[in-house]
Amino acid sequence: MSEQTQMSLGNSKALQRTKIEVLPANLADQIAAGEVVERPASVVKELLENAIDSGATEILVEVEQGGIELIKVTDNGSGIPKEELVLAVSRHATSKIKSREDLTAVATLGFRGEALASISSVSRFSIVSRQQNERAGWKLFSNGDGRWNEPEPSAAPAGTTVEVRELFFNTPARKKFLKTQRTEFMQIEQLVKRLMLSRSELAIKLIHNGKVVRNVLPVIDTKTQLQRLTHLLGAEFVEHSLKIEFEGQDIKVFGWCGLPTFNRTHTDMQYLFVNGRMVRDRLLSYAVKQGYADVLYGGRHPAYLLFIEVTPNLVDVNVHPAKHEVRFANGRWVYDFLRRSVRDSVATPLAKSKIDSETGEILENISDLVGSGHVGENSVQNSPAGKLSEVSITRAAEYPFGLQSNQSQVDFQKALEFQQPISSKSGDTLNSNSELGKWVESRRRGEVQESPSDYLSQKDSNDEQLSAEFPKLGFAKAQIHGVFILAENQHGLVLVDMHAAHERVTYERFKQQWKTQKLIAQPLLVPIAMTLDVSEMLVWEAYQEQFENLGFQMSQIGPEQLKVTEVPSLVAKKNVVDLIREMLSDFSEMGGTTRLEDKINHILSTMACHGSVRANRQLTIDEMNALLRDMERTDRIDQCNHGRPTWVQLSMEQLDKLFMRGQ
């Protein structure tokens, strides 16, 4: 028999039809476990979610050897009655949904009824539960073979205790893919940490190999909330973050946004929750990133802890086997709301922001874009966003520091008064009527150590006088090497990078002009022909009106060809074809695009950079003070267009330490 004939016979044997049979229940459970139970952390997640759904207020998590040897979760929830205990460990048995309507509006963390059955199929598993009104609990156990004992009485506290031993002992192929015990425990610790962040009303303790690793008490007020955040995220995050809250119809966003200056090299401090559920959603993460646009240094990442609450029937949580992902009925709406919430929070001008020094909460949010607590409802494509040509923008050099403002003239007079030198004679000042002047003289003589606000309050000076004398960034004192401005404010010394600051002021002015003028479309001398694939053509047909609103005029000239005849004037000299392709991709994935806005912002940023005051230019006191006042009224002033800081504050305490005063 030839070799070819033998191969043919071998293939025919391989293709022989086998009989269809129902899988053994235990084998089916082990296959299902492959989707739900990836590693010890997956087990902890499922058990913790069950504990929370049971109404627990206290949860204890005990693990040994990274969770490979033991995972034990104890809660004080409602417990499970004896007659339902066997059902609790059966597949597709749950108390959380009863009908199709319940599935479309899931309000619990768990709902499929698969977790306990899957976990018990790959471990030595036991569960003990007692309801509050029962004198004893009931226990079930299994050795991973699908067989369960009859429920037997067991002494137990009210609630439920689930014990998982020797995970994957009967599926060695799965066990060999586990990492080291240290790595597996790090995954568990991070998961418990996220749960502690999302459920502030719970007391949770994590023990590893007999050692307490995490232990948090319930949050009862602002102080305990900050203590928990400090314990979990560090004091630096608490000190450099803003508490935010925005609410609209069917949606609410709240939590903490790290200041742009508090940025990270990695995305290790980004926590996002939807209806209390930990999620990994690329669309939401991108929305937050866009909210920080223009204020982060290149390659850096923001830090945040954000919660999104959406009406349950507008979000589908039944997307991923491990419930890591969600799908929104209107993803673009959620994207816009989240992006604008973050953007408006980090953009609050110094002159409009009032921040609680203890909580970091914005007490007065910027109202221009938010309006009565609601984030701007217009998305990019239907807003009057930015419409101007490059030549129509007011050049920065014409009014470098807003000197055309009447208010600035008033500020200059105050600044000139403030600049009056203090006489060397004790108690004799040229501004003797000013309580602030008295404090300055007393400070120089070493008679007082209080801050000016404390001193003035002792002198019964009202807040209006203090505010009038001390703006947020104070008044200019000098210029160093034509680069930095020195200013004195209520807290001490302010250092300003004048080019970076003026660059941000000019850039924001350009953007405001762009948003209030009509978008000027420029006809192309030679129309551009674009060849698209079928999917891109379908997207263009669906969003043709949005392209026209953004200043593009395109028409179809073939089955897969477009002709571009007009484009926004600010991008006329750019690679229009690549820009349109990127916009089509955004529309396809997110139902909207910010590509044009990003492109125009980049152009405006470049113009602002070239139009801003350069280093080594000598400024007068009036010009320096005018720049400080412009900074106080400008969005995102803490960073320049490239994400570099524009100013820093040195308090009197910091200055004293430099010279070892009071030590």
XYZ file of C-alpha atoms in Angstrom:
663
model
C 0.000 0.000 0.000
C 1.433 3.354 -0.988
C 2.252 6.053 1.572
C -0.364 8.367 0.021
C -3.071 5.685 0.416
C -2.115 5.157 4.049
C -2.397 8.905 4.732
C -5.799 8.973 3.046
C -7.055 6.101 5.232
C -5.670 7.825 8.328
C -7.538 11.027 7.495
C -10.763 9.123 6.891
C -10.467 7.531 10.333
C -9.882 10.960 11.895
C -13.012 12.277 10.227
C -15.225 9.422 11.372
C -18.298 10.792 13.103
C -18.542 10.302 16.875
C -21.752 10.019 18.807
C -23.189 13.146 20.453
C -23.536 12.620 24.188
C -24.404 14.774 27.189
C -21.295 15.632 29.194
C -21.116 14.392 32.774
C -22.326 17.120 35.107
C -19.006 17.414 36.906
C -17.054 17.695 33.634
C -19.460 20.373 32.401
C -18.915 22.278 35.654
C -15.134 22.064 35.223
C -15.387 23.413 31.675
C -17.613 26.243 32.903
C -15.109 26.919 35.678
C -12.552 27.750 33.001
C -14.549 30.888 32.217
C -15.369 31.936 35.783
C -12.380 30.698 37.807
C -9.162 31.832 36.188
C -7.028 32.041 39.334
C -7.427 32.340 43.144
C -8.347 36.017 42.799
C -11.340 35.002 40.665
C -12.596 32.807 43.500
C -12.202 35.634 46.005
C -14.092 37.998 43.686
C -17.085 35.679 43.301
C -17.288 34.919 47.021
C -17.010 38.575 47.988
C -19.751 39.557 45.547
C -22.032 36.896 47.037
C -21.272 38.197 50.529
C -22.157 41.759 49.538
C -25.378 40.654 47.825
C -26.375 38.868 51.043
C -26.438 42.198 52.883
C -23.253 41.664 54.886
C -21.699 44.567 56.793
C -18.578 42.683 57.917
C -16.450 40.397 55.730
C -13.339 38.408 56.650
C -11.083 37.029 53.902
C -8.448 34.466 54.890
C -6.013 32.988 52.383
C -2.990 30.729 52.595
C -0.159 30.303 50.104
C -1.526 32.904 47.742
C -5.001 31.346 47.821
C -3.817 28.089 46.248
C -4.017 26.144 49.500
C -6.937 27.960 51.183
C -9.487 30.678 50.515
C -11.994 31.298 53.280
C -14.617 34.075 53.181
C -16.846 34.724 56.176
C -19.698 37.247 56.221
C -22.506 38.302 58.558
C -25.134 38.457 55.825
C -28.647 37.033 55.713
C -27.490 33.409 55.434
C -29.031 30.530 53.447
C -31.808 28.295 54.805
C -31.250 24.544 54.954
C -33.725 23.746 52.168
C -31.926 26.087 49.724
C -28.353 25.128 50.550
C -28.105 22.389 47.912
C -29.596 24.738 45.309
C -26.996 27.391 46.205
C -24.189 25.150 44.918
C -26.104 24.020 41.815
C -25.580 25.502 38.359
C -28.006 28.181 37.173
C -29.676 28.472 40.580
C -29.949 32.026 41.905
C -32.153 34.222 44.067
C -31.238 37.403 42.211
C -33.230 37.188 38.974
C -36.605 35.610 38.320
C -37.522 36.748 34.806
C -36.181 38.217 31.593
C -37.125 41.678 32.854
C -34.895 41.187 35.904
C -31.964 40.346 33.635
C -32.305 43.692 31.822
C -32.036 45.646 35.082
C -29.582 43.727 37.276
C -28.924 45.582 40.525
C -26.812 42.893 42.255
C -23.174 41.992 41.691
C -23.901 38.310 41.050
C -26.849 36.920 39.117
C -25.924 33.932 36.945
C -25.869 31.230 39.624
C -22.674 29.648 38.266
C -19.918 30.692 40.656
C -20.301 28.224 43.546
C -20.910 25.250 41.227
C -17.843 26.130 39.145
C -15.581 26.730 42.157
C -16.661 23.516 43.901
C -15.862 21.458 40.772
C -12.153 22.369 40.923
C -11.509 22.361 44.699
C -12.312 20.756 48.024
C -15.264 22.926 48.909
C -17.416 23.492 51.994
C -20.130 25.986 52.882
C -21.662 26.683 56.284
C -24.581 29.065 56.664
C -26.929 30.171 59.427
C -29.804 32.611 59.290
C -30.324 35.117 62.081
C -33.431 33.380 63.440
C -31.905 29.879 63.485
C -30.143 28.289 66.462
C -27.661 26.313 64.356
C -26.178 26.451 60.886
C -26.020 23.848 58.163
C -22.984 22.550 56.312
C -22.352 21.105 52.836
C -19.059 19.823 51.450
C -17.696 18.236 48.288
C -14.351 16.871 47.138
C -14.628 18.196 43.615
C -16.335 15.119 42.215
C -19.820 16.636 41.966
C -21.171 14.666 44.926
C -22.551 16.458 47.969
C -23.410 15.250 51.445
C -26.781 15.827 53.010
C -26.839 19.143 54.919
C -25.668 18.516 58.465
C -25.946 20.753 61.532
C -22.935 22.880 62.335
C -22.113 25.483 64.952
C -21.677 28.765 63.115
C -22.194 32.511 63.561
C -25.039 34.186 61.674
C -24.084 34.552 58.033
C -22.147 32.353 55.623
C -18.648 30.885 55.545
C -17.265 29.423 52.317
C -14.012 27.449 52.429
C -12.102 26.566 49.241
C -9.082 24.239 49.662
C -6.514 22.901 47.175
C -7.722 24.903 44.209
C -7.307 23.043 40.880
C -6.132 19.868 42.651
C -8.173 17.773 40.169
C -7.251 19.822 37.073
C -3.422 19.817 37.096
C -3.275 21.331 33.606
C -4.922 24.457 35.032
C -2.824 24.490 38.185
C 0.498 24.519 36.362
C -0.402 27.854 34.741
C -0.702 29.593 38.108
C 2.042 32.033 39.031
C 4.051 32.102 42.244
C 2.242 32.328 45.553
C 3.425 35.916 45.941
C 2.063 36.923 42.535
C -1.272 35.224 43.119
C -1.657 36.926 46.493
C -0.848 40.315 44.967
C -3.792 39.769 42.618
C -6.032 38.979 45.595
C -4.786 41.972 47.553
C -5.480 44.328 44.642
C -8.966 42.891 44.213
C -9.802 43.290 47.913
C -8.370 46.812 47.793
C -10.721 47.742 44.942
C -13.647 46.322 46.876
C -12.664 48.374 49.922
C -12.636 51.469 47.710
C -16.029 50.762 46.184
C -17.889 49.688 49.338
C -17.116 52.238 51.999
C -20.013 51.043 54.173
C -18.374 47.645 54.782
C -15.831 46.501 57.356
C -13.386 44.208 55.542
C -10.325 42.346 56.821
C -7.774 40.454 54.687
C -5.452 37.882 56.295
C -2.651 36.047 54.471
C -0.810 33.168 56.120
C -2.112 34.318 59.513
C -0.975 37.942 59.055
C -3.430 40.843 58.765
C -2.671 42.637 55.501
C -5.659 44.986 55.150
C -8.267 45.984 57.704
C -10.760 48.810 57.185
C -13.739 49.950 59.241
C -17.007 51.328 57.860
C -17.016 54.955 56.745
C -19.307 57.072 58.919
C -18.219 60.624 58.060
C -15.795 62.665 55.977
C -12.924 62.083 58.377
C -13.186 58.292 58.252
C -13.633 58.472 54.472
C -10.323 60.301 54.128
C -8.685 57.880 56.546
C -9.754 54.937 54.378
C -8.534 56.665 51.204
C -5.220 57.442 52.883
C -4.847 53.813 53.969
C -5.656 52.444 50.508
C -4.281 55.065 48.102
C -1.806 57.005 50.212
C -1.721 60.462 51.765
C -0.306 61.977 48.589
C -3.402 61.034 46.584
C -5.693 62.553 49.226
C -3.648 65.757 49.328
C -3.568 66.114 45.539
C -7.079 65.204 44.462
C -10.422 66.933 44.077
C -13.734 65.503 45.227
C -16.235 65.820 42.391
C -19.911 65.160 41.869
C -21.949 65.695 38.695
C -25.492 64.518 38.154
C -27.692 64.382 35.075
C -30.766 62.522 33.973
C -30.270 58.785 34.625
C -26.559 59.226 35.339
C -24.285 60.404 38.128
C -20.491 60.685 38.316
C -18.707 61.214 41.627
C -15.441 60.399 43.344
C -11.950 61.853 43.354
C -9.876 63.180 40.459
C -6.158 63.575 40.998
C -4.774 66.985 40.154
C -2.892 67.038 36.841
C 0.328 67.711 38.751
C -0.173 64.407 40.591
C 0.412 62.128 37.616
C 1.863 58.650 37.245
C 4.148 56.759 34.897
C 1.661 53.872 34.809
C -2.093 53.393 35.082
C -1.745 51.758 38.493
C -3.904 54.310 40.325
C -6.991 54.355 38.142
C -10.158 52.919 39.662
C -13.488 52.978 37.850
C -16.771 51.500 39.071
C -20.149 51.272 37.345
C -23.090 50.782 39.714
C -20.636 49.525 42.338
C -19.115 46.975 39.966
C -15.398 46.907 39.136
C -15.045 47.212 35.358
C -12.331 47.385 32.744
C -13.846 49.491 29.992
C -11.674 50.994 27.268
C -14.317 53.570 26.323
C -14.646 54.889 29.877
C -10.889 54.953 30.422
C -10.467 56.910 27.196
C -13.179 59.360 28.306
C -11.262 60.111 31.517
C -8.024 60.461 29.556
C -9.688 62.966 27.241
C -10.930 64.860 30.286
C -7.284 65.403 31.223
C -6.340 66.508 27.702
C -4.033 69.550 27.551
C -3.011 69.306 31.210
C -0.894 66.133 31.471
C 2.769 65.943 30.589
C 3.528 63.654 27.652
C 3.458 59.953 28.499
C 2.042 60.492 32.005
C -1.245 59.099 33.339
C -3.825 60.592 35.725
C -4.830 59.109 39.078
C -8.511 58.837 39.923
C -11.193 57.004 41.862
C -14.494 57.450 40.035
C -17.958 55.993 40.429
C -20.588 56.012 37.705
C -24.196 55.336 38.596
C -26.526 54.625 35.690
C -30.149 53.512 35.694
C -29.805 49.682 35.668
C -31.899 49.144 32.537
C -29.488 51.361 30.585
C -26.453 49.152 31.210
C -25.899 45.487 30.348
C -23.677 43.666 32.848
C -24.165 40.263 31.219
C -21.358 40.719 28.685
C -18.276 38.987 30.088
C -18.193 35.605 31.906
C -16.265 37.181 34.780
C -18.430 40.342 34.642
C -15.394 42.581 34.040
C -17.078 44.462 31.201
C -20.365 46.287 30.736
C -22.226 47.634 27.720
C -24.288 50.821 27.751
C -27.485 51.434 25.839
C -25.941 54.749 24.740
C -22.188 54.542 25.126
C -21.583 57.937 23.536
C -23.841 59.637 26.078
C -21.938 58.089 29.007
C -18.596 58.891 27.334
C -19.512 62.565 26.880
C -20.859 62.932 30.408
C -17.779 61.363 32.015
C -15.326 63.304 29.837
C -16.988 66.634 30.548
C -17.265 65.893 34.274
C -13.523 65.259 34.546
C -12.623 68.117 32.209
C -14.695 70.682 34.076
C -13.304 69.533 37.426
C -9.643 69.920 36.526
C -10.307 73.104 34.525
C -11.733 75.238 37.350
C -9.980 78.632 37.304
C -8.222 79.762 40.459
C -10.524 82.765 40.767
C -13.642 80.539 40.792
C -12.481 77.554 42.815
C -13.118 77.204 46.503
C -11.597 74.002 47.833
C -12.135 72.610 51.289
C -8.654 72.263 52.786
C -9.643 69.140 54.752
C -11.716 67.219 52.216
C -10.324 68.555 48.941
C -13.919 69.024 47.779
C -14.703 71.684 45.189
C -17.184 73.858 47.040
C -17.974 75.994 44.008
C -17.760 74.358 40.596
C -17.289 76.208 37.352
C -20.764 76.940 36.040
C -20.118 78.088 32.491
C -20.191 74.557 31.056
C -21.892 72.659 33.864
C -24.932 74.759 34.669
C -27.075 73.846 37.689
C -25.134 70.684 38.413
C -25.529 69.160 34.961
C -22.522 68.608 32.771
C -22.859 70.140 29.320
C -25.296 68.062 27.340
C -24.047 68.871 23.868
C -21.617 66.415 22.407
C -18.830 67.445 20.102
C -20.782 67.017 16.919
C -23.823 69.072 17.930
C -22.170 71.779 19.964
C -21.246 75.147 18.439
C -17.696 74.046 19.023
C -15.171 76.114 17.691
C -15.291 77.762 14.515
C -12.689 80.193 13.247
C -9.883 80.584 10.816
C -6.274 80.989 11.827
C -6.190 84.629 10.738
C -9.295 85.499 12.765
C -7.703 84.674 16.120
C -6.637 87.649 18.209
C -2.866 87.610 18.263
C -1.339 87.246 21.693
C 1.178 89.960 20.998
C -1.595 92.552 20.592
C -2.725 92.259 24.229
C -0.032 90.223 25.921
C -1.475 90.255 29.425
C -5.009 91.589 29.130
C -3.880 95.212 29.635
C -6.978 96.354 27.786
C -9.155 95.414 30.780
C -10.467 98.173 33.050
C -10.382 95.726 35.945
C -6.665 95.278 35.340
C -6.122 99.001 35.890
C -7.734 98.678 39.320
C -5.508 95.701 40.056
C -2.454 97.723 39.044
C -3.303 100.469 41.516
C -3.613 97.915 44.323
C -0.366 96.350 43.192
C 1.427 99.695 43.222
C 0.152 100.370 46.736
C 1.276 96.948 47.825
C 4.741 97.592 46.413
C 5.331 100.550 48.721
C 8.496 99.808 50.717
C 8.286 99.359 54.475
C 10.130 101.999 56.392
C 13.032 100.918 58.568
C 11.465 102.822 61.443
C 9.558 100.479 63.694
C 5.821 100.678 63.161
C 6.091 103.366 60.466
C 4.860 102.149 57.082
C 3.926 104.041 53.968
C 0.717 102.008 53.930
C -0.017 102.492 57.589
C -3.782 102.136 57.184
C -3.411 98.566 55.913
C -3.730 95.797 58.476
C -1.722 93.687 56.051
C 1.085 96.241 56.155
C 1.087 96.046 59.939
C 1.359 92.268 59.777
C 4.295 92.504 57.341
C 6.125 94.921 59.626
C 5.387 92.790 62.708
C 6.593 89.697 60.862
C 9.850 91.423 59.937
C 10.459 92.344 63.572
C 9.771 88.722 64.586
C 6.864 89.729 66.819
C 4.284 87.415 65.190
C 4.452 83.920 63.755
C 0.832 83.633 62.631
C -0.202 83.495 59.020
C -1.624 86.804 57.717
C -5.148 85.353 57.802
C -4.788 84.393 61.489
C -3.348 87.810 62.333
C -6.055 89.674 60.491
C -8.785 87.570 62.073
C -7.377 88.542 65.477
C -7.618 92.156 64.362
C -11.299 91.567 63.437
C -10.458 92.205 59.804
C -13.232 90.928 57.541
C -12.798 88.398 54.740
C -13.569 90.950 52.044
C -10.613 93.122 53.008
C -8.304 90.098 53.120
C -9.524 88.886 49.726
C -9.135 92.342 48.196
C -5.568 92.658 49.406
C -4.515 89.140 48.577
C -5.649 87.590 45.283
C -4.978 83.882 44.802
C -1.566 84.441 43.220
C -0.793 87.616 45.127
C 1.150 90.550 43.691
C 4.359 90.583 41.697
C 7.573 91.543 43.458
C 10.321 90.883 40.910
C 11.470 89.009 37.807
C 14.394 86.571 37.755
C 16.581 86.281 34.640
C 13.637 87.166 32.434
C 12.126 83.729 33.065
C 10.387 83.578 36.448
C 8.080 85.956 38.279
C 8.238 86.241 42.065
C 4.957 87.136 43.748
C 3.795 87.377 47.350
C 0.383 86.024 48.298
C -1.513 85.220 51.474
C 0.421 82.002 52.071
C 3.939 83.024 51.147
C 5.921 83.054 47.900
C 4.608 82.228 44.399
C 7.004 81.319 41.579
C 5.613 81.633 38.037
C 7.125 80.421 34.768
C 5.971 83.402 32.729
C 6.202 81.755 29.283
C 4.387 78.598 30.374
C 1.687 80.617 32.147
C 1.153 83.037 29.274
C 1.085 80.110 26.853
C -1.856 78.568 28.741
C -3.658 81.926 28.985
C -3.265 82.510 25.246
C -4.219 78.946 24.343
C -7.445 79.060 26.384
C -8.297 82.423 24.807
C -7.832 80.932 21.342
C -10.023 77.941 22.221
C -12.767 80.206 23.533
C -12.732 82.189 20.291
C -12.859 78.943 18.339
C -15.915 77.806 20.282
C -17.841 81.043 19.794
C -17.251 81.653 16.091
C -18.582 79.815 13.067
C -16.445 77.064 11.660
C -14.969 78.427 8.471
C -14.813 75.791 5.749
C -12.226 76.181 3.015
C -12.960 74.872 -0.505
C -10.117 72.777 -1.889
C -8.545 73.953 -5.120
C -8.108 70.321 -6.132
C -10.696 67.953 -4.592
C -9.338 64.877 -2.846
C -10.480 61.402 -3.905
C -10.526 58.819 -1.129
C -10.874 55.066 -1.500
C -12.554 53.413 1.487
C -13.437 49.844 2.321
C -17.023 48.704 2.708
C -17.144 49.150 6.492
C -15.772 52.720 6.277
C -18.343 53.615 3.622
C -21.134 52.331 5.866
C -19.863 54.479 8.734
C -19.663 57.564 6.499
C -23.220 57.039 5.280
C -24.440 56.769 8.877
C -22.576 59.885 10.086
C -22.552 62.039 6.949
C -24.497 64.819 8.685
C -21.989 64.989 11.543
C -19.122 65.396 9.074
C -20.976 68.290 7.429
C -21.559 69.927 10.823
C -17.825 69.779 11.433
C -17.036 71.582 8.171
C -16.393 68.692 5.748
C -18.102 68.513 2.373
C -17.867 65.034 0.864
C -19.817 63.184 -1.782
C -19.837 59.615 -3.038
C -18.386 59.148 -6.523
C -18.207 55.365 -6.583
C -19.138 52.247 -4.610
C -16.121 52.723 -2.339
C -14.953 56.240 -3.212
C -15.521 59.682 -1.714
C -14.693 63.118 -3.057
C -13.667 65.739 -0.480
C -14.348 69.301 -1.649
C -14.300 71.356 1.576
C -12.509 70.993 4.902
C -12.233 73.177 8.048
C -9.770 75.935 7.298
C -7.546 75.199 10.289
C -6.783 71.687 8.993
C -6.632 72.517 5.303
C -2.853 72.130 5.232
C -2.841 68.896 7.216
C -3.150 65.286 6.081
C -6.910 65.378 5.550
C -7.185 61.765 4.384
C -5.631 60.346 7.564
C -7.768 62.652 9.710
C -10.991 61.495 8.027
C -9.999 57.838 8.400
C -9.314 58.359 12.121
C -12.671 60.114 12.519
C -14.449 57.247 10.752
C -12.774 54.822 13.138
C -13.949 56.852 16.143
C -17.516 57.053 14.833
C -17.521 53.302 14.262
C -16.230 52.460 17.727
C -17.740 55.171 19.941
C -20.528 56.785 17.928
C -18.675 60.101 17.940
C -15.262 61.669 17.532
C -13.034 64.319 19.047
C -10.349 63.965 16.368
C -11.120 67.302 14.726
C -11.246 69.063 18.073
C -7.923 67.459 19.073
C -6.335 68.405 15.761
C -7.510 72.022 15.978
C -6.466 72.236 19.627
C -2.994 71.087 18.619
C -2.843 73.863 16.017
C -4.075 76.447 18.527
C -1.541 75.189 21.059
C 1.278 75.687 18.583
C 0.034 79.186 17.783
C -0.205 80.004 21.488
C 3.335 78.759 22.077
C 4.745 80.940 19.316
C 2.586 83.911 20.319
C 3.412 83.919 24.011
C 5.969 86.061 25.764
C 9.438 84.604 25.372
C 12.156 84.120 27.930
C 14.499 87.033 28.704
C 11.809 89.623 28.028
C 11.827 92.160 30.825
C 8.352 92.842 32.190
C 7.130 95.785 34.201
C 5.362 95.285 37.526
C 2.093 96.184 35.799
C 2.605 93.498 33.151
C 3.545 90.874 35.711
C 0.456 91.629 37.809
C -1.753 91.601 34.741
C -0.439 88.134 33.888
C -1.169 86.943 37.428
C -4.758 88.247 37.199
C -5.209 86.584 33.789
C -3.911 83.329 35.262
C -6.512 83.449 38.033
C -9.306 83.694 35.473
C -8.005 81.008 33.114
C -9.020 77.357 32.928
C -6.337 74.698 33.487
C -3.803 77.335 34.496
C -1.797 74.957 36.676
C -0.190 73.456 33.552
C 0.948 74.810 30.224
C -0.252 73.280 26.941
C 2.453 70.608 27.198
C 1.581 69.577 30.762
C 4.436 71.377 32.538
C 3.594 73.273 35.761
C 3.135 77.023 35.396
C 3.455 78.051 39.050
C 4.388 76.709 42.471
C 3.571 77.861 45.982
C 6.111 78.070 48.801
C 4.458 78.646 52.173
C 5.988 80.688 54.974
C 6.554 77.430 56.857
C 8.528 76.011 53.928
C 10.568 79.177 53.615
C 11.267 79.181 57.350
C 12.526 75.595 57.159
C 14.966 76.556 54.410
C 16.620 78.929 56.854
C 16.064 76.772 59.962
C 13.932 79.488 61.546
C 12.179 78.435 64.738
C 14.394 75.344 65.154
